[in-house]
């Protein structure tokens, strides 16, 4: 028996964070990207769930981080069918590349550690768990996520991951702000560091650092809201799927923020 269905709008907001109107737009986008054309993966077998319910299943899984054996019965399907739905629909929810931007648009970038159980990529990190380092960039004015990087081992610092994950190329020719952990990336605007001789910074530099901190804090707020999707607090799936998951959650965050 199916418990949760997109045909009952009252289930959408509690399990996805999206309003019914936002969710319908998301379903139309997934359909446009080919969601209706994807078969179940077995010859002659159609999906047991309509497209809207499959999108709802993925968003619910990301929001709650239930196990497959828990989320399958909620939608009246087996845990293996739920797994196939997530594998096929998840990538279709990914964040679309930004096509237009203002010349003076400033990006803010920061990294976050995602506890990941797949030790093929995750490594012990400063949070004392096996984690991956995920870079996220937002537009400083709108606070919308504009780019996400490929996950890297959690033991690597931000200055290295920024170059290795591909996000630097996505932000090319755009002013980028970050914290002091991005040393070695001259194109990134960082706060002034105190001189090595222990002397104090001039007052004008302290004022600029204070302004920098206030603006840069916006990306930390976005990362906090993205982690309302609990899957980013304990990622149990293969690490190779994490990039699509982070991008999809960034897309859902943007929908929630703008609509």
PDB file of C-alpha atoms in Angstrom:
ATOM      1  CA  UNK A   1       0.000   0.000   0.000  1.00  0.00           C
ATOM      2  CA  UNK A   2       1.364   3.416  -1.016  1.00  0.00           C
ATOM      3  CA  UNK A   3       1.446   5.905   1.859  1.00  0.00           C
ATOM      4  CA  UNK A   4       3.029   9.006   0.263  1.00  0.00           C
ATOM      5  CA  UNK A   5       1.920  10.278  -3.136  1.00  0.00           C
ATOM      6  CA  UNK A   6       2.320  13.500  -5.096  1.00  0.00           C
ATOM      7  CA  UNK A   7      -1.426  13.446  -5.840  1.00  0.00           C
ATOM      8  CA  UNK A   8      -1.945  14.595  -2.247  1.00  0.00           C
ATOM      9  CA  UNK A   9      -0.292  18.054  -2.025  1.00  0.00           C
ATOM     10  CA  UNK A  10      -0.241  18.025   1.780  1.00  0.00           C
ATOM     11  CA  UNK A  11       2.551  15.427   1.668  1.00  0.00           C
ATOM     12  CA  UNK A  12       4.890  17.498  -0.515  1.00  0.00           C
ATOM     13  CA  UNK A  13       6.067  20.299   1.794  1.00  0.00           C
ATOM     14  CA  UNK A  14       6.772  18.167   4.917  1.00  0.00           C
ATOM     15  CA  UNK A  15       8.858  15.651   2.980  1.00  0.00           C
ATOM     16  CA  UNK A  16      10.641  17.907   0.462  1.00  0.00           C
ATOM     17  CA  UNK A  17      10.602  21.502   1.727  1.00  0.00           C
ATOM     18  CA  UNK A  18       8.976  22.531  -1.571  1.00  0.00           C
ATOM     19  CA  UNK A  19       5.561  24.096  -1.981  1.00  0.00           C
ATOM     20  CA  UNK A  20       3.162  22.202  -4.311  1.00  0.00           C
ATOM     21  CA  UNK A  21       3.557  24.810  -7.057  1.00  0.00           C
ATOM     22  CA  UNK A  22       7.351  24.608  -6.847  1.00  0.00           C
ATOM     23  CA  UNK A  23       7.175  20.835  -6.953  1.00  0.00           C
ATOM     24  CA  UNK A  24       5.016  20.838 -10.085  1.00  0.00           C
ATOM     25  CA  UNK A  25       7.570  23.058 -11.850  1.00  0.00           C
ATOM     26  CA  UNK A  26      10.299  20.621 -10.820  1.00  0.00           C
ATOM     27  CA  UNK A  27       8.379  17.669 -12.242  1.00  0.00           C
ATOM     28  CA  UNK A  28       7.882  19.503 -15.538  1.00  0.00           C
ATOM     29  CA  UNK A  29      11.614  20.193 -15.709  1.00  0.00           C
ATOM     30  CA  UNK A  30      12.454  16.528 -15.078  1.00  0.00           C
ATOM     31  CA  UNK A  31       9.995  15.521 -17.802  1.00  0.00           C
ATOM     32  CA  UNK A  32      11.630  18.000 -20.181  1.00  0.00           C
ATOM     33  CA  UNK A  33      15.012  16.444 -19.388  1.00  0.00           C
ATOM     34  CA  UNK A  34      13.713  13.014 -20.384  1.00  0.00           C
ATOM     35  CA  UNK A  35      12.350  11.628 -17.135  1.00  0.00           C
ATOM     36  CA  UNK A  36       9.286  10.119 -18.794  1.00  0.00           C
ATOM     37  CA  UNK A  37      11.396   8.312 -21.374  1.00  0.00           C
ATOM     38  CA  UNK A  38      13.554   6.373 -18.902  1.00  0.00           C
ATOM     39  CA  UNK A  39      12.531   2.723 -18.572  1.00  0.00           C
ATOM     40  CA  UNK A  40      12.690   0.714 -15.374  1.00  0.00           C
ATOM     41  CA  UNK A  41      15.876  -0.989 -16.518  1.00  0.00           C
ATOM     42  CA  UNK A  42      14.291  -4.390 -17.096  1.00  0.00           C
ATOM     43  CA  UNK A  43      12.875  -5.463 -20.503  1.00  0.00           C
ATOM     44  CA  UNK A  44       9.140  -4.992 -20.791  1.00  0.00           C
ATOM     45  CA  UNK A  45       8.890  -3.497 -17.326  1.00  0.00           C
ATOM     46  CA  UNK A  46       7.251  -0.113 -16.724  1.00  0.00           C
ATOM     47  CA  UNK A  47       7.681   2.003 -13.634  1.00  0.00           C
ATOM     48  CA  UNK A  48       5.208   1.224 -10.865  1.00  0.00           C
ATOM     49  CA  UNK A  49       5.160   4.924  -9.950  1.00  0.00           C
ATOM     50  CA  UNK A  50       4.262   7.909 -12.159  1.00  0.00           C
ATOM     51  CA  UNK A  51       6.947  10.506 -12.761  1.00  0.00           C
ATOM     52  CA  UNK A  52       5.680  12.910 -10.074  1.00  0.00           C
ATOM     53  CA  UNK A  53       5.869  10.174  -7.430  1.00  0.00           C
ATOM     54  CA  UNK A  54       9.360   9.207  -8.553  1.00  0.00           C
ATOM     55  CA  UNK A  55      10.540  12.809  -8.206  1.00  0.00           C
ATOM     56  CA  UNK A  56       8.860  12.960  -4.799  1.00  0.00           C
ATOM     57  CA  UNK A  57      10.610   9.748  -3.750  1.00  0.00           C
ATOM     58  CA  UNK A  58      14.050  11.183  -4.587  1.00  0.00           C
ATOM     59  CA  UNK A  59      13.387  14.515  -2.861  1.00  0.00           C
ATOM     60  CA  UNK A  60      12.004  12.701   0.191  1.00  0.00           C
ATOM     61  CA  UNK A  61      15.037  10.441   0.323  1.00  0.00           C
ATOM     62  CA  UNK A  62      17.410  13.398   0.203  1.00  0.00           C
ATOM     63  CA  UNK A  63      15.406  15.293   2.826  1.00  0.00           C
ATOM     64  CA  UNK A  64      15.004  12.454   5.323  1.00  0.00           C
ATOM     65  CA  UNK A  65      17.934  10.103   4.552  1.00  0.00           C
ATOM     66  CA  UNK A  66      15.753   7.082   5.218  1.00  0.00           C
ATOM     67  CA  UNK A  67      17.116   3.691   4.218  1.00  0.00           C
ATOM     68  CA  UNK A  68      15.877   1.997   1.049  1.00  0.00           C
ATOM     69  CA  UNK A  69      13.951  -0.547   3.132  1.00  0.00           C
ATOM     70  CA  UNK A  70      12.206   2.341   4.892  1.00  0.00           C
ATOM     71  CA  UNK A  71      11.435   4.578   1.926  1.00  0.00           C
ATOM     72  CA  UNK A  72      10.314   1.823  -0.459  1.00  0.00           C
ATOM     73  CA  UNK A  73       7.207   0.817   1.549  1.00  0.00           C
ATOM     74  CA  UNK A  74       6.227   4.487   1.947  1.00  0.00           C
ATOM     75  CA  UNK A  75       5.783   4.617  -1.826  1.00  0.00           C
ATOM     76  CA  UNK A  76       4.447   1.067  -2.202  1.00  0.00           C
ATOM     77  CA  UNK A  77       7.521  -0.287  -4.017  1.00  0.00           C
ATOM     78  CA  UNK A  78      10.375  -2.617  -3.133  1.00  0.00           C
ATOM     79  CA  UNK A  79      13.664  -1.295  -1.803  1.00  0.00           C
ATOM     80  CA  UNK A  80      15.377  -2.313  -5.051  1.00  0.00           C
ATOM     81  CA  UNK A  81      12.818  -0.340  -7.094  1.00  0.00           C
ATOM     82  CA  UNK A  82      13.383   2.690  -4.845  1.00  0.00           C
ATOM     83  CA  UNK A  83      17.104   2.344  -5.468  1.00  0.00           C
ATOM     84  CA  UNK A  84      16.553   2.315  -9.252  1.00  0.00           C
ATOM     85  CA  UNK A  85      14.310   5.387  -9.039  1.00  0.00           C
ATOM     86  CA  UNK A  86      16.989   7.333  -7.174  1.00  0.00           C
ATOM     87  CA  UNK A  87      19.686   6.232  -9.635  1.00  0.00           C
ATOM     88  CA  UNK A  88      17.677   7.367 -12.671  1.00  0.00           C
ATOM     89  CA  UNK A  89      15.854  10.474 -11.458  1.00  0.00           C
ATOM     90  CA  UNK A  90      18.556  11.914  -9.181  1.00  0.00           C
ATOM     91  CA  UNK A  91      20.881  13.058 -12.014  1.00  0.00           C
ATOM     92  CA  UNK A  92      17.943  14.770 -13.771  1.00  0.00           C
ATOM     93  CA  UNK A  93      17.514  17.097 -10.786  1.00  0.00           C
ATOM     94  CA  UNK A  94      21.041  18.483 -11.142  1.00  0.00           C
ATOM     95  CA  UNK A  95      21.727  22.210 -11.112  1.00  0.00           C
ATOM     96  CA  UNK A  96      21.742  23.714 -14.614  1.00  0.00           C
ATOM     97  CA  UNK A  97      24.845  25.751 -15.600  1.00  0.00           C
ATOM     98  CA  UNK A  98      24.431  29.509 -15.323  1.00  0.00           C
ATOM     99  CA  UNK A  99      24.046  30.882 -18.847  1.00  0.00           C
ATOM    100  CA  UNK A 100      23.831  34.611 -18.177  1.00  0.00           C
ATOM    101  CA  UNK A 101      25.411  36.754 -15.483  1.00  0.00           C
ATOM    102  CA  UNK A 102      26.305  40.339 -14.868  1.00  0.00           C
ATOM    103  CA  UNK A 103      29.896  41.343 -15.492  1.00  0.00           C
ATOM    104  CA  UNK A 104      30.214  42.570 -11.895  1.00  0.00           C
ATOM    105  CA  UNK A 105      28.539  39.492 -10.336  1.00  0.00           C
ATOM    106  CA  UNK A 106      30.587  38.304  -7.349  1.00  0.00           C
ATOM    107  CA  UNK A 107      30.733  34.659  -6.300  1.00  0.00           C
ATOM    108  CA  UNK A 108      31.445  33.358  -2.801  1.00  0.00           C
ATOM    109  CA  UNK A 109      32.957  29.896  -2.445  1.00  0.00           C
ATOM    110  CA  UNK A 110      33.392  27.644   0.566  1.00  0.00           C
ATOM    111  CA  UNK A 111      33.894  23.980   1.284  1.00  0.00           C
ATOM    112  CA  UNK A 112      31.946  21.681   3.565  1.00  0.00           C
ATOM    113  CA  UNK A 113      32.684  18.201   4.859  1.00  0.00           C
ATOM    114  CA  UNK A 114      30.097  15.550   3.997  1.00  0.00           C
ATOM    115  CA  UNK A 115      30.409  12.373   6.116  1.00  0.00           C
ATOM    116  CA  UNK A 116      30.660   9.614   3.495  1.00  0.00           C
ATOM    117  CA  UNK A 117      30.747   5.873   4.147  1.00  0.00           C
ATOM    118  CA  UNK A 118      32.392   4.965   0.849  1.00  0.00           C
ATOM    119  CA  UNK A 119      36.074   4.785   1.802  1.00  0.00           C
ATOM    120  CA  UNK A 120      37.136   4.639  -1.828  1.00  0.00           C
ATOM    121  CA  UNK A 121      36.958   8.442  -1.741  1.00  0.00           C
ATOM    122  CA  UNK A 122      36.288   9.497   1.845  1.00  0.00           C
ATOM    123  CA  UNK A 123      39.202   9.951   4.235  1.00  0.00           C
ATOM    124  CA  UNK A 124      39.483  10.797   7.946  1.00  0.00           C
ATOM    125  CA  UNK A 125      39.142  14.563   8.327  1.00  0.00           C
ATOM    126  CA  UNK A 126      39.033  17.237  10.997  1.00  0.00           C
ATOM    127  CA  UNK A 127      35.513  16.211  12.007  1.00  0.00           C
ATOM    128  CA  UNK A 128      36.990  12.822  13.017  1.00  0.00           C
ATOM    129  CA  UNK A 129      34.852  10.982  10.469  1.00  0.00           C
ATOM    130  CA  UNK A 130      35.426   9.634   7.002  1.00  0.00           C
ATOM    131  CA  UNK A 131      34.328  12.572   4.868  1.00  0.00           C
ATOM    132  CA  UNK A 132      34.542  14.203   1.476  1.00  0.00           C
ATOM    133  CA  UNK A 133      35.240  17.884   0.807  1.00  0.00           C
ATOM    134  CA  UNK A 134      32.542  19.482  -1.351  1.00  0.00           C
ATOM    135  CA  UNK A 135      32.977  23.008  -2.741  1.00  0.00           C
ATOM    136  CA  UNK A 136      29.903  25.200  -3.236  1.00  0.00           C
ATOM    137  CA  UNK A 137      29.761  28.643  -4.881  1.00  0.00           C
ATOM    138  CA  UNK A 138      26.902  31.118  -4.572  1.00  0.00           C
ATOM    139  CA  UNK A 139      26.026  34.465  -6.097  1.00  0.00           C
ATOM    140  CA  UNK A 140      26.827  37.079  -3.452  1.00  0.00           C
ATOM    141  CA  UNK A 141      23.701  39.132  -4.165  1.00  0.00           C
ATOM    142  CA  UNK A 142      20.991  36.540  -4.766  1.00  0.00           C
ATOM    143  CA  UNK A 143      22.488  33.773  -2.556  1.00  0.00           C
ATOM    144  CA  UNK A 144      21.618  31.238  -5.237  1.00  0.00           C
ATOM    145  CA  UNK A 145      24.021  28.340  -5.750  1.00  0.00           C
ATOM    146  CA  UNK A 146      25.765  28.802  -9.100  1.00  0.00           C
ATOM    147  CA  UNK A 147      28.277  25.938  -9.056  1.00  0.00           C
ATOM    148  CA  UNK A 148      29.279  22.827  -7.145  1.00  0.00           C
ATOM    149  CA  UNK A 149      32.552  20.934  -7.381  1.00  0.00           C
ATOM    150  CA  UNK A 150      33.344  17.241  -7.652  1.00  0.00           C
ATOM    151  CA  UNK A 151      33.789  15.754  -4.155  1.00  0.00           C
ATOM    152  CA  UNK A 152      37.381  15.267  -3.034  1.00  0.00           C
ATOM    153  CA  UNK A 153      38.891  13.407  -0.047  1.00  0.00           C
ATOM    154  CA  UNK A 154      38.053  15.154   3.212  1.00  0.00           C
ATOM    155  CA  UNK A 155      41.664  15.263   4.331  1.00  0.00           C
ATOM    156  CA  UNK A 156      42.534  17.787   1.608  1.00  0.00           C
ATOM    157  CA  UNK A 157      42.333  21.470   2.418  1.00  0.00           C
ATOM    158  CA  UNK A 158      40.161  23.984   0.598  1.00  0.00           C
ATOM    159  CA  UNK A 159      42.968  25.650  -1.351  1.00  0.00           C
ATOM    160  CA  UNK A 160      43.848  22.324  -3.016  1.00  0.00           C
ATOM    161  CA  UNK A 161      40.283  21.087  -3.499  1.00  0.00           C
ATOM    162  CA  UNK A 162      39.283  24.395  -5.092  1.00  0.00           C
ATOM    163  CA  UNK A 163      41.689  23.735  -7.962  1.00  0.00           C
ATOM    164  CA  UNK A 164      41.111  19.985  -8.214  1.00  0.00           C
ATOM    165  CA  UNK A 165      37.301  19.772  -8.108  1.00  0.00           C
ATOM    166  CA  UNK A 166      36.613  21.805 -11.263  1.00  0.00           C
ATOM    167  CA  UNK A 167      34.816  24.699  -9.583  1.00  0.00           C
ATOM    168  CA  UNK A 168      37.673  27.110 -10.349  1.00  0.00           C
ATOM    169  CA  UNK A 169      37.041  26.594 -14.081  1.00  0.00           C
ATOM    170  CA  UNK A 170      33.306  27.161 -13.619  1.00  0.00           C
ATOM    171  CA  UNK A 171      34.005  30.481 -11.874  1.00  0.00           C
ATOM    172  CA  UNK A 172      36.635  31.659 -14.356  1.00  0.00           C
ATOM    173  CA  UNK A 173      36.540  35.394 -15.197  1.00  0.00           C
ATOM    174  CA  UNK A 174      34.272  36.056 -12.217  1.00  0.00           C
ATOM    175  CA  UNK A 175      35.295  37.853  -8.966  1.00  0.00           C
ATOM    176  CA  UNK A 176      35.437  35.205  -6.234  1.00  0.00           C
ATOM    177  CA  UNK A 177      35.461  35.710  -2.462  1.00  0.00           C
ATOM    178  CA  UNK A 178      36.580  33.105   0.093  1.00  0.00           C
ATOM    179  CA  UNK A 179      37.995  32.762   3.581  1.00  0.00           C
ATOM    180  CA  UNK A 180      41.694  32.710   4.420  1.00  0.00           C
ATOM    181  CA  UNK A 181      41.989  28.986   3.667  1.00  0.00           C
ATOM    182  CA  UNK A 182      42.309  29.526  -0.085  1.00  0.00           C
ATOM    183  CA  UNK A 183      45.960  30.589  -0.109  1.00  0.00           C
ATOM    184  CA  UNK A 184      47.738  29.883  -3.379  1.00  0.00           C
ATOM    185  CA  UNK A 185      44.777  30.930  -5.530  1.00  0.00           C
ATOM    186  CA  UNK A 186      45.610  34.537  -6.469  1.00  0.00           C
ATOM    187  CA  UNK A 187      42.301  35.082  -8.279  1.00  0.00           C
ATOM    188  CA  UNK A 188      40.371  34.586  -5.020  1.00  0.00           C
ATOM    189  CA  UNK A 189      39.706  37.635  -2.813  1.00  0.00           C
ATOM    190  CA  UNK A 190      40.599  36.756   0.796  1.00  0.00           C
ATOM    191  CA  UNK A 191      40.810  38.757   4.041  1.00  0.00           C
ATOM    192  CA  UNK A 192      44.091  40.406   4.988  1.00  0.00           C
ATOM    193  CA  UNK A 193      46.332  38.256   7.169  1.00  0.00           C
ATOM    194  CA  UNK A 194      48.194  39.597  10.176  1.00  0.00           C
ATOM    195  CA  UNK A 195      51.907  40.208   9.553  1.00  0.00           C
ATOM    196  CA  UNK A 196      54.245  37.428  10.650  1.00  0.00           C
ATOM    197  CA  UNK A 197      56.075  39.808  12.981  1.00  0.00           C
ATOM    198  CA  UNK A 198      52.970  39.933  15.180  1.00  0.00           C
ATOM    199  CA  UNK A 199      52.126  43.566  14.495  1.00  0.00           C
ATOM    200  CA  UNK A 200      48.508  44.671  14.148  1.00  0.00           C
ATOM    201  CA  UNK A 201      46.821  45.352  10.844  1.00  0.00           C
ATOM    202  CA  UNK A 202      46.067  48.964   9.925  1.00  0.00           C
ATOM    203  CA  UNK A 203      42.558  50.079  10.815  1.00  0.00           C
ATOM    204  CA  UNK A 204      41.467  50.276   7.178  1.00  0.00           C
ATOM    205  CA  UNK A 205      42.450  46.631   6.639  1.00  0.00           C
ATOM    206  CA  UNK A 206      40.543  45.579   9.769  1.00  0.00           C
ATOM    207  CA  UNK A 207      37.474  47.404   8.453  1.00  0.00           C
ATOM    208  CA  UNK A 208      37.755  45.623   5.094  1.00  0.00           C
ATOM    209  CA  UNK A 209      38.127  42.264   6.859  1.00  0.00           C
ATOM    210  CA  UNK A 210      34.980  42.944   8.888  1.00  0.00           C
ATOM    211  CA  UNK A 211      33.028  43.730   5.709  1.00  0.00           C
ATOM    212  CA  UNK A 212      34.499  40.645   4.040  1.00  0.00           C
ATOM    213  CA  UNK A 213      33.350  38.409   6.904  1.00  0.00           C
ATOM    214  CA  UNK A 214      29.800  39.762   6.786  1.00  0.00           C
ATOM    215  CA  UNK A 215      29.480  39.130   3.055  1.00  0.00           C
ATOM    216  CA  UNK A 216      31.245  35.761   3.074  1.00  0.00           C
ATOM    217  CA  UNK A 217      28.965  34.493   5.848  1.00  0.00           C
ATOM    218  CA  UNK A 218      26.214  34.190   3.222  1.00  0.00           C
ATOM    219  CA  UNK A 219      27.752  31.033   1.788  1.00  0.00           C
ATOM    220  CA  UNK A 220      27.857  29.469   5.252  1.00  0.00           C
ATOM    221  CA  UNK A 221      24.137  30.186   5.629  1.00  0.00           C
ATOM    222  CA  UNK A 222      23.497  28.480   2.287  1.00  0.00           C
ATOM    223  CA  UNK A 223      25.533  25.419   3.287  1.00  0.00           C
ATOM    224  CA  UNK A 224      23.535  25.213   6.504  1.00  0.00           C
ATOM    225  CA  UNK A 225      20.235  25.309   4.595  1.00  0.00           C
ATOM    226  CA  UNK A 226      21.458  22.700   2.118  1.00  0.00           C
ATOM    227  CA  UNK A 227      22.155  20.387   5.040  1.00  0.00           C
ATOM    228  CA  UNK A 228      18.474  20.484   5.918  1.00  0.00           C
ATOM    229  CA  UNK A 229      18.573  17.666   3.365  1.00  0.00           C
ATOM    230  CA  UNK A 230      19.855  15.129   5.862  1.00  0.00           C
ATOM    231  CA  UNK A 231      21.571  12.947   3.285  1.00  0.00           C
ATOM    232  CA  UNK A 232      24.466  15.452   3.424  1.00  0.00           C
ATOM    233  CA  UNK A 233      24.935  14.601   7.097  1.00  0.00           C
ATOM    234  CA  UNK A 234      25.559  10.888   6.517  1.00  0.00           C
ATOM    235  CA  UNK A 235      26.027   9.802   2.909  1.00  0.00           C
ATOM    236  CA  UNK A 236      25.548   6.042   2.639  1.00  0.00           C
ATOM    237  CA  UNK A 237      25.535   5.652  -1.144  1.00  0.00           C
ATOM    238  CA  UNK A 238      28.522   5.205  -3.465  1.00  0.00           C
ATOM    239  CA  UNK A 239      30.776   8.259  -3.483  1.00  0.00           C
ATOM    240  CA  UNK A 240      30.489   8.396  -7.279  1.00  0.00           C
ATOM    241  CA  UNK A 241      26.848   9.496  -6.881  1.00  0.00           C
ATOM    242  CA  UNK A 242      27.594  12.318  -4.424  1.00  0.00           C
ATOM    243  CA  UNK A 243      28.317  14.968  -7.092  1.00  0.00           C
ATOM    244  CA  UNK A 244      24.847  14.541  -8.645  1.00  0.00           C
ATOM    245  CA  UNK A 245      23.245  14.553  -5.199  1.00  0.00           C
ATOM    246  CA  UNK A 246      24.921  17.794  -4.128  1.00  0.00           C
ATOM    247  CA  UNK A 247      24.037  19.437  -7.432  1.00  0.00           C
ATOM    248  CA  UNK A 248      20.414  18.297  -7.132  1.00  0.00           C
ATOM    249  CA  UNK A 249      20.118  19.572  -3.575  1.00  0.00           C
ATOM    250  CA  UNK A 250      21.598  22.903  -4.701  1.00  0.00           C
ATOM    251  CA  UNK A 251      18.883  23.030  -7.366  1.00  0.00           C
ATOM    252  CA  UNK A 252      16.147  22.365  -4.789  1.00  0.00           C
ATOM    253  CA  UNK A 253      17.648  25.046  -2.519  1.00  0.00           C
ATOM    254  CA  UNK A 254      17.462  27.570  -5.362  1.00  0.00           C
ATOM    255  CA  UNK A 255      13.832  26.691  -6.074  1.00  0.00           C
ATOM    256  CA  UNK A 256      12.894  27.095  -2.403  1.00  0.00           C
ATOM    257  CA  UNK A 257      14.732  30.433  -2.227  1.00  0.00           C
ATOM    258  CA  UNK A 258      13.358  32.036  -5.388  1.00  0.00           C
ATOM    259  CA  UNK A 259       9.776  30.837  -5.852  1.00  0.00           C
TER     260      UNK A 259
END
